[in-house]
Short mmCIF file of C-alpha atoms in Angstrom, two decimals:
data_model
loop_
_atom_site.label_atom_id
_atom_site.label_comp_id
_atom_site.label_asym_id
_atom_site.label_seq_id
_atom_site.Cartn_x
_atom_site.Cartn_y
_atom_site.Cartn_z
CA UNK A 17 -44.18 11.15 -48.79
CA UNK A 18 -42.92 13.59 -45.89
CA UNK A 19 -43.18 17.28 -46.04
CA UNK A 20 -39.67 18.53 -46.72
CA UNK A 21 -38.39 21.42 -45.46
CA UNK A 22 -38.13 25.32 -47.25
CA UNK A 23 -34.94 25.19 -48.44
CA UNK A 24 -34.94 20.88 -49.82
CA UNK A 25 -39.17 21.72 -51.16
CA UNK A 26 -37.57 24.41 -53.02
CA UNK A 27 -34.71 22.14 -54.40
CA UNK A 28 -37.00 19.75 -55.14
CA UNK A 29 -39.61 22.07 -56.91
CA UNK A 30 -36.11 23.35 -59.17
CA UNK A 31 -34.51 19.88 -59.11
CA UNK A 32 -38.03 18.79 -61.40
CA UNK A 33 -37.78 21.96 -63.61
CA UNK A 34 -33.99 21.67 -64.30
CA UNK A 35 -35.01 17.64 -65.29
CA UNK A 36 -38.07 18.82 -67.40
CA UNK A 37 -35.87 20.78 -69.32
CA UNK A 38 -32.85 18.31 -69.27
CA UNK A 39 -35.80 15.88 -70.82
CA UNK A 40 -37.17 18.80 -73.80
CA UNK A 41 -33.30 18.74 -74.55
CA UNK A 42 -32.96 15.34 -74.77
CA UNK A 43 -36.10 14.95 -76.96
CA UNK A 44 -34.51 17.63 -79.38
CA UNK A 45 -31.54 15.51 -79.64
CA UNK A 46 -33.45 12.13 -80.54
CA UNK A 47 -35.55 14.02 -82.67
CA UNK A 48 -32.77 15.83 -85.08
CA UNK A 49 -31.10 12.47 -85.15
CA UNK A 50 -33.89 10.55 -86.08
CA UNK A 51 -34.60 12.79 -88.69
CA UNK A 52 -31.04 12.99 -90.06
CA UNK A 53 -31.30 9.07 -90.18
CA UNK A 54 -34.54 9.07 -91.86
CA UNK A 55 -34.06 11.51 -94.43
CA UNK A 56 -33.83 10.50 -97.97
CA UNK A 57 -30.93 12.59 -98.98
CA UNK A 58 -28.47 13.73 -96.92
CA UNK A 59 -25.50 15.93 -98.19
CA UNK A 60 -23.68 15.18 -95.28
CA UNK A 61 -20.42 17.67 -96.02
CA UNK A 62 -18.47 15.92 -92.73
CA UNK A 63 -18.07 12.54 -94.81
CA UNK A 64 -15.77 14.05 -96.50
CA UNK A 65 -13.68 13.58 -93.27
CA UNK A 66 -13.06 9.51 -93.38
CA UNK A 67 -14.18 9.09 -89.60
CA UNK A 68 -16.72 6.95 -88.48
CA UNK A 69 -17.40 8.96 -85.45
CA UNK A 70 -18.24 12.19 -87.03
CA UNK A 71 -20.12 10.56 -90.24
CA UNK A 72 -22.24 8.49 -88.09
CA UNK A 73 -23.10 11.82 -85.73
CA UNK A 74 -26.73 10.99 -85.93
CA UNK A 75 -26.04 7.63 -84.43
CA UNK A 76 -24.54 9.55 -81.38
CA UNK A 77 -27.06 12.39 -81.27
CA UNK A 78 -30.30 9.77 -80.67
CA UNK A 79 -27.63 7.48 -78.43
CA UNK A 80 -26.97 10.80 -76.12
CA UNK A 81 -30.79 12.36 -76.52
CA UNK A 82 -32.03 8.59 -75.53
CA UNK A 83 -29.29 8.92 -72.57
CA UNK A 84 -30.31 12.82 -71.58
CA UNK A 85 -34.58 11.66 -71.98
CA UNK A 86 -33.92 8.03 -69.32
CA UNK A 87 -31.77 10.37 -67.05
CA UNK A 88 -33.78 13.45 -66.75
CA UNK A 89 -36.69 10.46 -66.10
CA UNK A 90 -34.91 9.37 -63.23
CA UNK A 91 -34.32 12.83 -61.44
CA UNK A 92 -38.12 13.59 -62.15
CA UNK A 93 -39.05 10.79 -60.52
CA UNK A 94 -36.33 10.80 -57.73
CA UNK A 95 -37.61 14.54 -56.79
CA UNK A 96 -41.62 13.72 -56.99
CA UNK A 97 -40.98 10.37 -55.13
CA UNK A 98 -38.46 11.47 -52.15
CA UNK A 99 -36.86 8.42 -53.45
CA UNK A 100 -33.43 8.38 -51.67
CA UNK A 101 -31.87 5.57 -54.18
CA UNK A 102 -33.32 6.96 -57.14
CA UNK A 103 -31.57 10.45 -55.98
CA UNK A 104 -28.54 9.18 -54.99
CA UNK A 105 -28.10 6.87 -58.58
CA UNK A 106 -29.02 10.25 -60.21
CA UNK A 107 -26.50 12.47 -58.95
CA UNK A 108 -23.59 9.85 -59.32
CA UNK A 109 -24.76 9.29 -62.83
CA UNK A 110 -24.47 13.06 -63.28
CA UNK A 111 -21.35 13.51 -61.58
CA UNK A 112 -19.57 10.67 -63.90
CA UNK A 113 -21.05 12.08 -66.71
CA UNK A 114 -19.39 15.60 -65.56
CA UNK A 115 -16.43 13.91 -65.47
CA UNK A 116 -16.02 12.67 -68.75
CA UNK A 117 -17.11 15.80 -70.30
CA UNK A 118 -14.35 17.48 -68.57
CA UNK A 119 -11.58 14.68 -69.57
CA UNK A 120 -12.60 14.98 -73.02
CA UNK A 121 -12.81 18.85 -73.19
CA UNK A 122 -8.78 18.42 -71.43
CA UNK A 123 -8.23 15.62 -74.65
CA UNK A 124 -9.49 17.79 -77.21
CA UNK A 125 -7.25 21.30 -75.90
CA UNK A 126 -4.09 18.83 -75.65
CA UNK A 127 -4.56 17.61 -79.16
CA UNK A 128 -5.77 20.58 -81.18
CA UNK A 129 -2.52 21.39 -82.58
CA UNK A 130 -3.14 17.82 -84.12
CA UNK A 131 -6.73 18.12 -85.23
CA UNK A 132 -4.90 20.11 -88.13
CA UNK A 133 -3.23 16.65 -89.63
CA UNK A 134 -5.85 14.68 -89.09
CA UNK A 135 -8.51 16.90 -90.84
CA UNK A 136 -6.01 16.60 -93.84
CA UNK A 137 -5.22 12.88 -93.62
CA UNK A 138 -8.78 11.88 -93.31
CA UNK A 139 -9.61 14.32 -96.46
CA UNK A 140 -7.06 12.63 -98.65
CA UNK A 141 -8.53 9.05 -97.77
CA UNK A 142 -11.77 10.34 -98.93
CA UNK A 143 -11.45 11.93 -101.96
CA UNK A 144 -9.21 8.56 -103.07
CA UNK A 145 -13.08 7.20 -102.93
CA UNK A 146 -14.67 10.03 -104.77
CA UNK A 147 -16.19 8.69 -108.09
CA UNK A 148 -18.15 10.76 -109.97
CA UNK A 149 -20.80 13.66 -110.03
CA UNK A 150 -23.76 11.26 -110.67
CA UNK A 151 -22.65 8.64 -108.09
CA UNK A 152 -24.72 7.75 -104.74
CA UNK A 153 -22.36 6.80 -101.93
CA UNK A 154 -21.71 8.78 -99.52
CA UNK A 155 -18.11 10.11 -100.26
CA UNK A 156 -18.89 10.88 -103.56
CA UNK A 157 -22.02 12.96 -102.38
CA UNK A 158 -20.22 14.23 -99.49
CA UNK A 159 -17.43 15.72 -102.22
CA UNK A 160 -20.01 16.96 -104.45
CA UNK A 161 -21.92 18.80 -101.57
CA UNK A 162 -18.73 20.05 -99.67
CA UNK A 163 -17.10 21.97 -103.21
CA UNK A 164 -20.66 23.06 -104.01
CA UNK A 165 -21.41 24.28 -100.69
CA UNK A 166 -18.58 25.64 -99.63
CA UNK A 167 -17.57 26.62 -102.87
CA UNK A 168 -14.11 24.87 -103.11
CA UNK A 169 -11.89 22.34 -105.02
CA UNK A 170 -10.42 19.97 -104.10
CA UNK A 171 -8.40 19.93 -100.39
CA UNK A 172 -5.91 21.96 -100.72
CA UNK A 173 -6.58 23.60 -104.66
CA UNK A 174 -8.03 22.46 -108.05
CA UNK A 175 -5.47 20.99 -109.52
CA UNK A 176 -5.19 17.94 -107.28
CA UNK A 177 -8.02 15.86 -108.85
CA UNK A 178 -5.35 15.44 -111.47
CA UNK A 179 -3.68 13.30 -109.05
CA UNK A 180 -7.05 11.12 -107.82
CA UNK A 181 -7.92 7.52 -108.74
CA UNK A 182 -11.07 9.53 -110.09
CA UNK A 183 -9.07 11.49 -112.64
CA UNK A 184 -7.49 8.26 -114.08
CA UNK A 185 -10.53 6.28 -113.94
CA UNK A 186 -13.24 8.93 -115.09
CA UNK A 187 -14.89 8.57 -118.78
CA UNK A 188 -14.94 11.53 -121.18
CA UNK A 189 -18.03 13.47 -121.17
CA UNK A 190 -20.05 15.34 -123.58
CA UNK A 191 -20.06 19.12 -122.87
CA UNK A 192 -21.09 21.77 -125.38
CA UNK A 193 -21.24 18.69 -128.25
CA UNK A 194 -17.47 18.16 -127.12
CA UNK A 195 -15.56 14.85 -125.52
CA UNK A 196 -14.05 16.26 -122.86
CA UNK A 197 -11.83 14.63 -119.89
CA UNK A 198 -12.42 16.92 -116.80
CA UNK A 199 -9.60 17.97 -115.18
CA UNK A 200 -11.89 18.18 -111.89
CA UNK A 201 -15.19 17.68 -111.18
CA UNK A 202 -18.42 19.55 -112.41
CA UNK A 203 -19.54 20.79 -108.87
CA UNK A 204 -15.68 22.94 -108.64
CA UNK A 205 -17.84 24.62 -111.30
CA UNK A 206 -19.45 28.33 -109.63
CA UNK A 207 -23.05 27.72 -109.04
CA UNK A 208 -25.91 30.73 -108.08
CA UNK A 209 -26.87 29.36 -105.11
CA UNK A 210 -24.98 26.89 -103.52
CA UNK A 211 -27.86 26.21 -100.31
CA UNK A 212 -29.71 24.97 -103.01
CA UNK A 213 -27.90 21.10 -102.50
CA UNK A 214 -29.67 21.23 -99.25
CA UNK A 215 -33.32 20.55 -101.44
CA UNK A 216 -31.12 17.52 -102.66
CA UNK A 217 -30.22 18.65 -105.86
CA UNK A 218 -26.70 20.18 -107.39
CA UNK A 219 -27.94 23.05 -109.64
CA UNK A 220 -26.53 22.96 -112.83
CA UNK A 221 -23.23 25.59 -113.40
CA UNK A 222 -23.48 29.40 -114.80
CA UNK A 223 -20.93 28.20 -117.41
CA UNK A 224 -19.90 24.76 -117.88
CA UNK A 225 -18.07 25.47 -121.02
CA UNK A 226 -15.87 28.36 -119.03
CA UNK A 227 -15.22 26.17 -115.90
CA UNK A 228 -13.44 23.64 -117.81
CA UNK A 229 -11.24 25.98 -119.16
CA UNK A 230 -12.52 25.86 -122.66
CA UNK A 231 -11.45 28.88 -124.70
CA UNK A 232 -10.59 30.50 -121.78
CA UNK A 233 -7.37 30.48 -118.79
CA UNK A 234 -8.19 28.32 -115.58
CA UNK A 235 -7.99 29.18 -112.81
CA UNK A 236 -11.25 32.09 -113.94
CA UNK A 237 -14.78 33.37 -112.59
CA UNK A 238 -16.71 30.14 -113.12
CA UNK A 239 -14.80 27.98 -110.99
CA UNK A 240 -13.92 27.35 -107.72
CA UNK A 241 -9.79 27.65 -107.30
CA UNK A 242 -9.71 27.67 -103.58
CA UNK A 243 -9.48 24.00 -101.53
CA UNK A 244 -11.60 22.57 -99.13
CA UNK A 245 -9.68 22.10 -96.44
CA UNK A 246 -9.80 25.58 -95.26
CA UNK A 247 -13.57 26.30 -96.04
CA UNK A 248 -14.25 22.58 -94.33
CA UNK A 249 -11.86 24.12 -91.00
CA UNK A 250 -13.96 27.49 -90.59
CA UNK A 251 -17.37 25.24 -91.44
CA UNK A 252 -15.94 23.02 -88.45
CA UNK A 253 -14.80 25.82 -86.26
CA UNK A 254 -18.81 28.17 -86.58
CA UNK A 255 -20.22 24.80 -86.02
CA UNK A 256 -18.28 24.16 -83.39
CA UNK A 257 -19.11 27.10 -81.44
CA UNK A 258 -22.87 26.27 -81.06
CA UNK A 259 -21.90 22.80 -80.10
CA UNK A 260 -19.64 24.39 -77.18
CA UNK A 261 -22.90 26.74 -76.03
CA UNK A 262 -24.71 23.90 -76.32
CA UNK A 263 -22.39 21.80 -74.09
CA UNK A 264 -22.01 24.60 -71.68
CA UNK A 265 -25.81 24.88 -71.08
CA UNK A 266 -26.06 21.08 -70.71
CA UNK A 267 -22.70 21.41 -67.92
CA UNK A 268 -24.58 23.77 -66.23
CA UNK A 269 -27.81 21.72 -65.68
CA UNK A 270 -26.18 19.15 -64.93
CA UNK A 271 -24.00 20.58 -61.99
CA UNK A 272 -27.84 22.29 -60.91
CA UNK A 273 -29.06 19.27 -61.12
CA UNK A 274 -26.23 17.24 -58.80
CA UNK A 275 -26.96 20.52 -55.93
CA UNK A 276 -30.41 20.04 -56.24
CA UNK A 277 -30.34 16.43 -55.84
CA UNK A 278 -28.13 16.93 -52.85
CA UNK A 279 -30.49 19.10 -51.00
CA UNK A 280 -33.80 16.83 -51.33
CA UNK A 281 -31.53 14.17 -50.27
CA UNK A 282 -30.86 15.65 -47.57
CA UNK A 283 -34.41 17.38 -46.88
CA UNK A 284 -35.52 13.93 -47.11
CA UNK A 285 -32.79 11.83 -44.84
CA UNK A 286 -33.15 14.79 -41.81
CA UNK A 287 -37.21 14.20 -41.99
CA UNK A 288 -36.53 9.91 -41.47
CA UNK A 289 -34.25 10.75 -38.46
CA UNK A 290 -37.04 13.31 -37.02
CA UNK A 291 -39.85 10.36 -37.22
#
């Protein structure tokens, strides 16, 4: 290993930082994702949007943190090593990498006004598969969380459960020693504390009896009236913004990380031609 020059030993010394960091971000990734996969219950609130992409975000988080922890791997060892191939692989991985992110960040503004639609028509698909307060797959759980969470009902108001393959096919239930047919389901009814679905459970309503509308006008104070399409859009839109920091910070490092790469490269190439 030749002695490389001030300005390439100080690339080199950064080029290793920007990488160990690149790796810590990497691990974070496989680790949330892991742990999304792993854990027993999951209200995941985005299956209520019928996509396979964005339900199975997990499976992308440990694919890109397993990506981020073999790349950042390579630059290490490219900077430590003076290893001109490992360098030069590194920085054209990083540069088509670059690329894409900026090709889909170009998709995404030119079909925003879309995103709208699609939100909608991906709703509607899911909420045909809704079936019940006490079932277990995931669009039914997904429903349950999203109105309790967000404290909604239904996409765009309450009344169109009344229209669902749930409505026609749901049994009456016993409520306050009556048999009652819900108009929409028990989690449109207004909880205390709605983070407490992220413990796994649905607390019970304030007043069951109230929600349904018996004795008393719906739309009132124990039920959720608003849809979910709107809460689901801002939800979408805050989360959004830390996944946009998150992608800037990783854009950065990554163009650090090409420079960097450059100068040992060249540190190293300008000491061969000297010997």
């Amino acid at each position: 290993m030749s002695d490389l020059g001030g300005c390439a030993n100080c690339s080199k010394i950064l080029l290793i930082i920007f990488n160990l960091i690149f790796f810590l971000i990497g691990a974070a990734f496989l680790g949330v994702g892991i742990w999304v996969v792993t854990d027993f219950y999951k209200p995941d609130i985005l299956s209520i949007m019928d996509n396979p992409v964005i339900t199975n975000g997990a499976y992308v988080l440990i694919a890109v943190g397993a990506f981020i922890f073999i790349l950042a791997g390579l630059g290490c060892c490219g900077g430590c090593c003076e290893n001109k191939c490992m360098l030069v692989l590194y920085f054209v991985i990083l540069l088509v990498v670059f690329l894409i992110q900026l090709v889909a960040f170009g998709v995404v503004l030119a079909f925003q006004d879309k995103v709208e639609s699609v939100l909608q028509d991906e709703m509607e698909q899911s909420m045909e598969k809704y079936q019940g307060e006490d079932a277990t797959d995931s669009y039914s759980l997904a429903w349950n969380a999203a109105q309790a969470y967000l404290r909604c009902c239904g996409i765009n108001n309450y009344t169109e459960w009344k229209s669902s393959l749930w409505y026609d096919n749901q049994q009456p239930q016993q409520i306050g020693g009556l048999s009652i047919t819900l108009d929409y389901p028990a989690t449109c009814c207004y909880i205390e504390d709605p983070s407490a679905i992220i413990g796994g459970e649905i607390p019970e309503p304030a007043n069951i009896t109230a929600c349904i509308g018996y004795g008393v006008d719906v739309p009132n104070q124990y039920m959720y009236d608003g849809g979910c399409y709107t809460s689901l859009k801002t939800y979408l839109i805050d989360n959004i913004l830390y996944i946009g920091a998150v992608g800037l910070g990783i854009a950065f490092i990554e163009i650090m990380g090409m420079v960097f790469a450059c100068c040992v490269y060249r540190g190293v190439k300008k000491n061969e031609e000297i010997v």
